[in-house]
Coordinates of C-alpha atoms in Angstrom, one line a residue:
M1 CA 93.8 78.0 118.0
S2 CA 93.1 73.6 117.9
D3 CA 90.0 72.3 120.0
D4 CA 92.6 70.4 122.0
V5 CA 94.9 73.1 122.7
R6 CA 91.6 74.7 124.0
Q7 CA 90.5 71.8 126.0
Q8 CA 93.9 71.7 127.9
A9 CA 94.1 75.1 128.4
T10 CA 90.7 75.0 129.9
Q11 CA 91.3 72.4 131.9
L12 CA 95.0 73.9 134.0
T13 CA 92.5 77.1 134.7
T14 CA 91.7 75.2 138.1
A15 CA 95.1 74.2 138.5
I16 CA 96.3 77.9 138.5
Q17 CA 93.6 79.2 140.4
E18 CA 94.4 76.3 143.2
A19 CA 98.3 77.7 142.5
A20 CA 96.9 81.5 143.3
S21 CA 95.4 80.8 145.8
L22 CA 98.1 78.8 148.0
R23 CA 98.8 80.7 151.2
L24 CA 102.1 79.4 152.4
P25 CA 103.1 79.3 156.6
E26 CA 105.3 82.4 157.6
P27 CA 108.6 82.1 159.5
V28 CA 109.0 82.6 163.0
G29 CA 111.6 84.5 164.0
E30 CA 112.4 84.1 167.4
L31 CA 114.4 81.8 169.2
V32 CA 113.3 79.8 171.6
P33 CA 116.2 78.8 174.4
L34 CA 115.9 75.3 175.7
E35 CA 114.7 76.4 179.3
Q36 CA 111.2 78.0 177.8
A37 CA 111.2 75.6 175.1
D38 CA 107.8 72.8 174.9
A39 CA 109.0 69.3 175.7
P40 CA 109.0 68.2 172.1
V41 CA 110.9 71.4 171.0
A42 CA 113.5 70.9 174.3
D43 CA 113.7 66.9 173.2
A44 CA 114.3 68.3 169.4
I45 CA 116.9 70.6 171.4
R46 CA 119.0 67.9 173.3
T47 CA 118.7 65.6 170.4
R48 CA 120.7 67.9 168.4
M49 CA 123.1 69.2 172.2
N50 CA 123.8 65.2 171.4
E51 CA 125.2 65.3 168.1
I52 CA 128.7 67.5 169.4
D53 CA 131.1 65.2 171.0
M54 CA 133.9 68.3 172.1
G55 CA 136.7 65.6 171.4
E56 CA 135.7 65.2 167.7
T57 CA 136.5 68.4 165.4
S58 CA 134.3 67.4 162.4
S59 CA 131.0 66.8 164.7
I60 CA 131.8 70.6 165.4
I61 CA 132.7 71.6 162.0
G62 CA 130.1 69.7 160.5
F63 CA 127.2 70.6 163.0
G64 CA 123.5 71.9 161.4
S65 CA 125.2 70.7 158.2
R66 CA 122.5 67.9 158.7
A67 CA 119.7 70.2 158.2
Q68 CA 120.7 71.8 154.8
L69 CA 121.3 67.9 152.9
E70 CA 117.4 67.9 152.1
L71 CA 117.3 71.6 150.7
Q72 CA 120.2 71.2 149.2
T73 CA 118.8 67.9 147.2
I74 CA 115.6 70.5 146.1
S75 CA 117.5 72.8 145.1
Q76 CA 119.9 70.8 142.9
A77 CA 116.4 68.7 141.6
M78 CA 115.3 72.2 140.4
L79 CA 118.1 73.5 138.8
N80 CA 118.6 70.3 136.8
D81 CA 115.2 70.7 136.0
V82 CA 115.9 74.3 134.8
R83 CA 119.0 73.2 132.7
N84 CA 117.3 70.6 130.7
K85 CA 113.9 73.2 129.9
D86 CA 114.3 74.2 125.9
V87 CA 111.6 77.0 125.8
G88 CA 112.3 80.6 125.5
P89 CA 110.8 83.1 127.5
A90 CA 106.7 83.0 127.9
G91 CA 107.0 87.1 127.2
D92 CA 108.5 85.9 123.4
S93 CA 105.2 84.2 122.4
L94 CA 102.9 86.8 123.6
R95 CA 104.9 89.5 121.4
Q96 CA 104.8 86.7 118.8
I97 CA 100.6 87.0 119.2
V98 CA 100.5 91.2 119.4
T99 CA 102.7 90.9 115.6
T100 CA 100.5 88.3 114.3
I101 CA 97.1 90.1 115.0
R102 CA 98.8 93.8 114.2
G103 CA 99.5 92.5 110.8
F104 CA 96.2 91.1 109.9
S105 CA 93.8 93.9 109.2
V106 CA 90.2 93.6 109.6
S107 CA 89.7 96.6 107.1
E108 CA 90.6 94.5 103.8
L109 CA 86.9 93.4 104.1
D110 CA 85.8 96.9 103.1
T111 CA 85.0 97.1 99.6
R112 CA 84.4 101.2 99.9
R113 CA 88.1 101.1 100.8
E114 CA 90.5 102.7 98.2
R115 CA 92.7 100.0 96.9
S116 CA 96.3 100.8 96.3
W117 CA 98.5 101.3 93.0
W118 CA 100.2 98.2 93.5
E119 CA 96.1 96.2 93.7
R120 CA 94.7 97.9 90.9
L121 CA 98.1 96.8 88.7
T122 CA 97.9 93.3 89.5
G123 CA 94.1 93.3 89.6
K124 CA 94.3 91.6 93.0
A125 CA 91.8 88.8 94.0
A126 CA 88.5 89.9 95.7
P127 CA 89.3 91.3 99.3
L128 CA 87.0 88.5 100.8
A129 CA 88.8 86.1 98.9
N130 CA 91.9 87.7 100.2
F131 CA 91.1 88.1 103.4
M132 CA 90.4 84.6 103.6
A133 CA 93.9 83.0 102.6
R134 CA 95.5 85.5 105.0
Y135 CA 93.2 84.5 107.8
E136 CA 93.9 80.6 107.2
T137 CA 97.7 81.9 106.6
V138 CA 97.0 84.0 110.5
Q139 CA 95.0 81.0 111.8
G140 CA 97.8 78.7 111.5
Q141 CA 100.6 81.3 112.7
I142 CA 98.0 81.7 115.8
D143 CA 97.6 77.4 116.6
K144 CA 101.1 77.7 116.9
I145 CA 101.4 80.1 119.1
S146 CA 98.9 79.1 121.0
E147 CA 100.6 75.2 121.3
T148 CA 103.7 77.0 122.7
L149 CA 102.2 79.6 125.4
L150 CA 100.4 76.0 126.2
G151 CA 103.9 74.5 126.8
H152 CA 105.0 78.0 128.9
E153 CA 101.7 77.7 131.1
T154 CA 102.7 73.5 132.0
V155 CA 106.0 74.8 132.8
L156 CA 105.4 77.7 135.1
L157 CA 102.6 75.3 136.7
K158 CA 105.2 73.4 137.5
D159 CA 107.4 75.6 138.2
I160 CA 105.0 76.8 140.7
K161 CA 104.6 73.8 142.5
S162 CA 108.9 73.0 142.9
L163 CA 109.1 77.1 144.1
D164 CA 106.3 75.8 146.9
L165 CA 108.7 73.2 147.9
L166 CA 111.5 75.0 147.6
Y167 CA 109.6 77.2 149.9
E168 CA 108.2 75.0 152.1
K169 CA 112.0 73.1 152.7
T170 CA 113.8 76.5 153.1
L171 CA 111.3 77.4 155.8
D172 CA 111.8 74.0 157.3
F173 CA 115.6 74.6 157.3
Y174 CA 114.7 77.6 158.7
Q175 CA 113.5 76.5 161.5
E176 CA 115.4 73.3 161.7
L177 CA 118.7 75.9 161.8
A178 CA 116.9 77.5 165.2
L179 CA 117.3 74.3 166.8
Y180 CA 120.6 73.8 165.9
I181 CA 121.6 77.6 167.1
A182 CA 119.5 76.5 170.7
A183 CA 121.4 73.6 170.8
G184 CA 125.0 75.1 170.2
E185 CA 123.9 78.3 173.1
E186 CA 122.9 75.6 175.1
K187 CA 125.8 73.2 174.7
L188 CA 128.0 76.5 175.0
K189 CA 126.2 77.1 178.1
E190 CA 127.2 74.3 179.8
L191 CA 130.6 74.4 179.3
D192 CA 130.5 77.5 180.1
T193 CA 128.9 76.8 183.8
T194 CA 129.7 73.2 184.4
T195 CA 132.2 71.8 181.8
I196 CA 135.4 74.5 181.5
P197 CA 135.1 74.8 185.2
A198 CA 135.0 71.2 186.3
K199 CA 137.9 70.9 184.1
V200 CA 140.0 73.7 185.4
A201 CA 139.1 72.2 189.0
E202 CA 140.5 69.0 187.9
A203 CA 143.5 71.0 186.5
D204 CA 144.3 72.4 189.4
A205 CA 144.0 69.2 191.5
A206 CA 145.8 66.9 189.2
P207 CA 149.6 65.7 190.7
E208 CA 152.6 67.2 189.2
D209 CA 152.8 64.4 186.3
Q210 CA 149.3 64.7 185.2
K211 CA 149.3 68.5 185.0
I212 CA 150.6 68.8 181.8
V213 CA 148.3 66.1 180.2
V214 CA 145.5 67.4 181.9
A215 CA 146.2 71.4 181.5
Q216 CA 146.5 69.9 177.1
E217 CA 143.0 68.9 177.8
L218 CA 142.1 72.2 179.0
R219 CA 143.7 74.2 176.0
D220 CA 142.3 71.9 173.6
L221 CA 138.4 72.1 175.2
R222 CA 138.5 75.8 175.2
A223 CA 139.3 75.7 172.0
A224 CA 136.8 73.0 170.8
R225 CA 134.6 75.8 172.5
D226 CA 135.5 77.9 170.9
D227 CA 135.1 77.0 167.5
L228 CA 132.1 75.6 168.2
E229 CA 130.8 79.3 169.3
R230 CA 132.0 80.4 165.8
R231 CA 129.9 77.4 164.9
V232 CA 126.8 78.8 166.2
H233 CA 127.7 82.4 165.1
D234 CA 127.6 80.7 161.4
L235 CA 124.4 79.2 161.7
K236 CA 123.2 82.2 163.0
L237 CA 124.1 84.3 159.9
T238 CA 122.9 81.4 157.8
R239 CA 120.1 81.6 159.8
Q240 CA 119.9 85.4 158.7
V241 CA 120.6 84.6 154.8
T242 CA 117.7 82.2 154.6
M243 CA 115.0 84.0 156.0
Q244 CA 116.3 86.6 153.5
S245 CA 115.7 83.8 150.5
L246 CA 112.3 83.5 151.7
P247 CA 110.2 86.3 150.3
S248 CA 112.7 86.0 147.8
I249 CA 111.5 82.7 146.6
R250 CA 107.9 84.5 146.9
L251 CA 108.5 87.4 144.4
V252 CA 109.7 84.8 141.8
Q253 CA 106.5 82.8 142.4
E254 CA 104.0 85.9 142.5
N255 CA 105.8 86.8 138.9
D256 CA 105.4 83.2 137.2
K257 CA 101.4 83.4 139.3
S258 CA 100.7 86.4 137.0
L259 CA 101.9 85.2 134.4
V260 CA 100.5 82.2 133.7
T261 CA 97.5 83.5 135.0
K262 CA 97.4 86.2 131.9
I263 CA 98.7 83.5 129.4
N264 CA 95.8 81.0 130.7
S265 CA 93.5 84.0 129.9
T266 CA 94.8 84.7 126.7
L267 CA 94.1 81.3 125.6
V268 CA 90.9 80.3 127.1
N269 CA 89.0 84.0 126.6
T270 CA 91.5 86.5 124.1
V271 CA 92.6 83.9 121.1
P272 CA 88.5 82.1 121.2
L273 CA 87.4 85.4 121.0
W274 CA 89.5 87.0 118.3
E275 CA 88.6 84.1 116.1
T276 CA 84.7 84.6 116.9
Q277 CA 85.2 88.2 116.1
L278 CA 86.3 87.3 112.7
A279 CA 84.2 84.7 111.9
Q280 CA 81.4 87.4 112.7
A281 CA 83.0 89.4 110.3
L282 CA 83.4 86.6 107.3
T283 CA 79.7 85.9 107.8
I284 CA 78.0 89.6 107.9
Q285 CA 80.9 90.3 104.4
R286 CA 79.0 87.2 103.3
S287 CA 76.0 88.7 103.8
K288 CA 76.8 92.1 102.5
E289 CA 78.1 91.0 99.4
A290 CA 74.7 89.0 98.6
A291 CA 72.7 92.2 99.1
E292 CA 75.1 93.8 97.2
S293 CA 74.3 91.4 94.0
I294 CA 70.5 91.5 95.2
K295 CA 71.1 95.3 94.7
A296 CA 72.7 95.1 91.4
A297 CA 70.4 93.2 90.2
N298 CA 67.6 95.1 91.3
D299 CA 69.1 98.3 89.6
L300 CA 69.1 96.6 86.6
T301 CA 65.6 95.5 86.8
N302 CA 64.7 99.2 87.6
E303 CA 66.9 100.7 84.3
L304 CA 64.5 98.6 82.4
L305 CA 61.3 99.4 83.8
T306 CA 61.7 103.5 84.2
K307 CA 59.2 103.8 82.0
N308 CA 56.3 102.3 84.1
A309 CA 53.7 103.6 86.1
D310 CA 55.0 106.2 89.3
N311 CA 53.4 103.4 91.3
L312 CA 56.2 101.0 90.0
R313 CA 59.3 104.0 90.4
E314 CA 57.5 104.7 94.2
T315 CA 58.5 101.0 95.0
N316 CA 61.6 100.7 93.1
R317 CA 62.6 103.9 95.8
V318 CA 61.7 102.6 98.2
V319 CA 63.7 98.9 97.5
R320 CA 66.8 101.1 96.3
E321 CA 66.8 102.7 99.4
Q322 CA 66.4 100.0 101.8
M323 CA 69.5 98.3 100.1
E324 CA 71.5 101.3 100.2
R325 CA 71.2 100.9 104.2
G326 CA 74.6 99.6 105.8
V327 CA 74.7 96.5 107.4
F328 CA 78.5 96.4 108.6
D329 CA 80.2 98.6 110.5
I330 CA 83.9 98.2 110.0
E331 CA 84.7 101.0 112.7
A332 CA 83.1 98.1 115.2
V333 CA 85.7 95.1 114.3
K334 CA 88.9 97.7 114.0
H335 CA 87.7 98.6 117.7
A336 CA 87.4 95.2 118.7
N337 CA 91.1 94.1 117.5
E338 CA 92.9 97.0 118.8
S339 CA 91.5 96.3 122.3
L340 CA 92.5 92.8 121.7
I341 CA 95.4 94.0 120.7
A342 CA 95.7 95.9 124.7
T343 CA 94.6 93.0 126.0
I344 CA 97.5 91.3 125.3
Q345 CA 100.2 94.5 125.6
D346 CA 99.0 94.4 129.7
S347 CA 100.4 90.6 129.4
L348 CA 103.8 91.6 128.4
K349 CA 103.8 95.0 130.7
I350 CA 103.6 92.4 133.4
A351 CA 105.9 90.0 132.2
D352 CA 108.5 92.8 132.0
E353 CA 107.5 94.6 135.0
G354 CA 108.2 91.2 137.0
K355 CA 111.6 90.8 135.1
A356 CA 112.3 94.2 136.4
K357 CA 110.9 93.2 139.9
R358 CA 113.6 90.4 140.0
A359 CA 116.1 92.2 138.7
A360 CA 115.4 94.9 141.9
A361 CA 115.2 91.8 144.1
E362 CA 118.4 90.0 143.3
E363 CA 120.2 93.7 143.6
E364 CA 119.2 94.0 146.5
L365 CA 120.1 90.7 147.9
R366 CA 124.1 91.3 146.4
K367 CA 124.1 94.5 148.6
M368 CA 122.9 92.3 151.4
E369 CA 125.3 90.1 150.8
A370 CA 128.4 92.7 150.9
E371 CA 126.9 94.3 153.8
L372 CA 126.9 90.8 155.6
R373 CA 130.4 90.1 153.4
D374 CA 132.0 93.5 155.5
S375 CA 130.3 92.9 158.8
L376 CA 131.7 89.3 159.0
A377 CA 135.3 90.5 157.6
S378 CA 135.2 93.4 160.7
A379 CA 134.4 90.7 163.3
K380 CA 137.3 88.8 162.0
A381 CA 139.6 91.6 162.0
R382 CA 138.2 92.2 165.4
A383 CA 138.7 88.6 166.7
E384 CA 142.3 88.5 164.9
N385 CA 142.9 92.1 167.3
P386 CA 141.4 92.3 170.2
G387 CA 143.9 95.2 171.5
A388 CA 143.0 97.6 168.3

């Protein structure tokens, strides 16, 4: 892995820790009516009540829609950003690292292993030279994949921050809906207790030539009142769906946090450790080959001096024993390589589990949406057939 990639991955560690430790506020589930609200909330409710013009149908139909404009802007920006991304799943890059490392066998360094018939037939290069050639190839692949993972890490961090903003705006929309619902219910209460009874009294007291006009105004007022009631009901349903979307946003965000943390650990810890272990294996192998060369020279000397005195023979025996001692345990390096692969497979498992959780969450949302639609259809049917 290049120094530039390693440096960037290390610099992103702090940002990842900050993103993982961020705690977002929880939604408030209770609706506060005007008479129970404190002064700032009561003023906000009255402000939204003033948006309602009972003589203007569009003000009733569009009541509360202003609260959704900013959330729609944020959501559309996120969708456009997703469309413009030209990167594949991060799991693919992790799988590439697993495949690359799995195909790179440190056991090729072992000079004691039995060579295959093809190696014996072709007179393949010495283990160290062949290992070095393959190491350079694999190192290039690891560098390329590491750069790709760094790109995934940056994109995921951006997604996490975008989801933070989306969560905050969704929560603001949720709270804003509560104000609009309270304003709508207060307006309905005002209509039922004051405005409509006053209009009824006006219709009863109107002269004959004005009764038709006032009666029509009363019918229009009652129709507008019913439209407002339906609009408030729609806002309540929207608020419920909005509340359900908040944990969905968090679920996706937690999966992204888990994956970006594992990617960062791979770049900052796993890949450098793998490179260090390979470098150590190469150094040990060079030392071993040097020792074997010395041993061969001593063996030749000992063969020439076999007729020397017993003291020389004893010295030769001691030297041979020391030279025969092994200095490199290939099993230890193999075990480390297997542990490295297991670590990366943990990342894949987390990514797969995250995908399964997202799928489960989406299925649950579809079920809840179907239930809401059924409830709305039932309510509509009951409203259209009150005597049924």
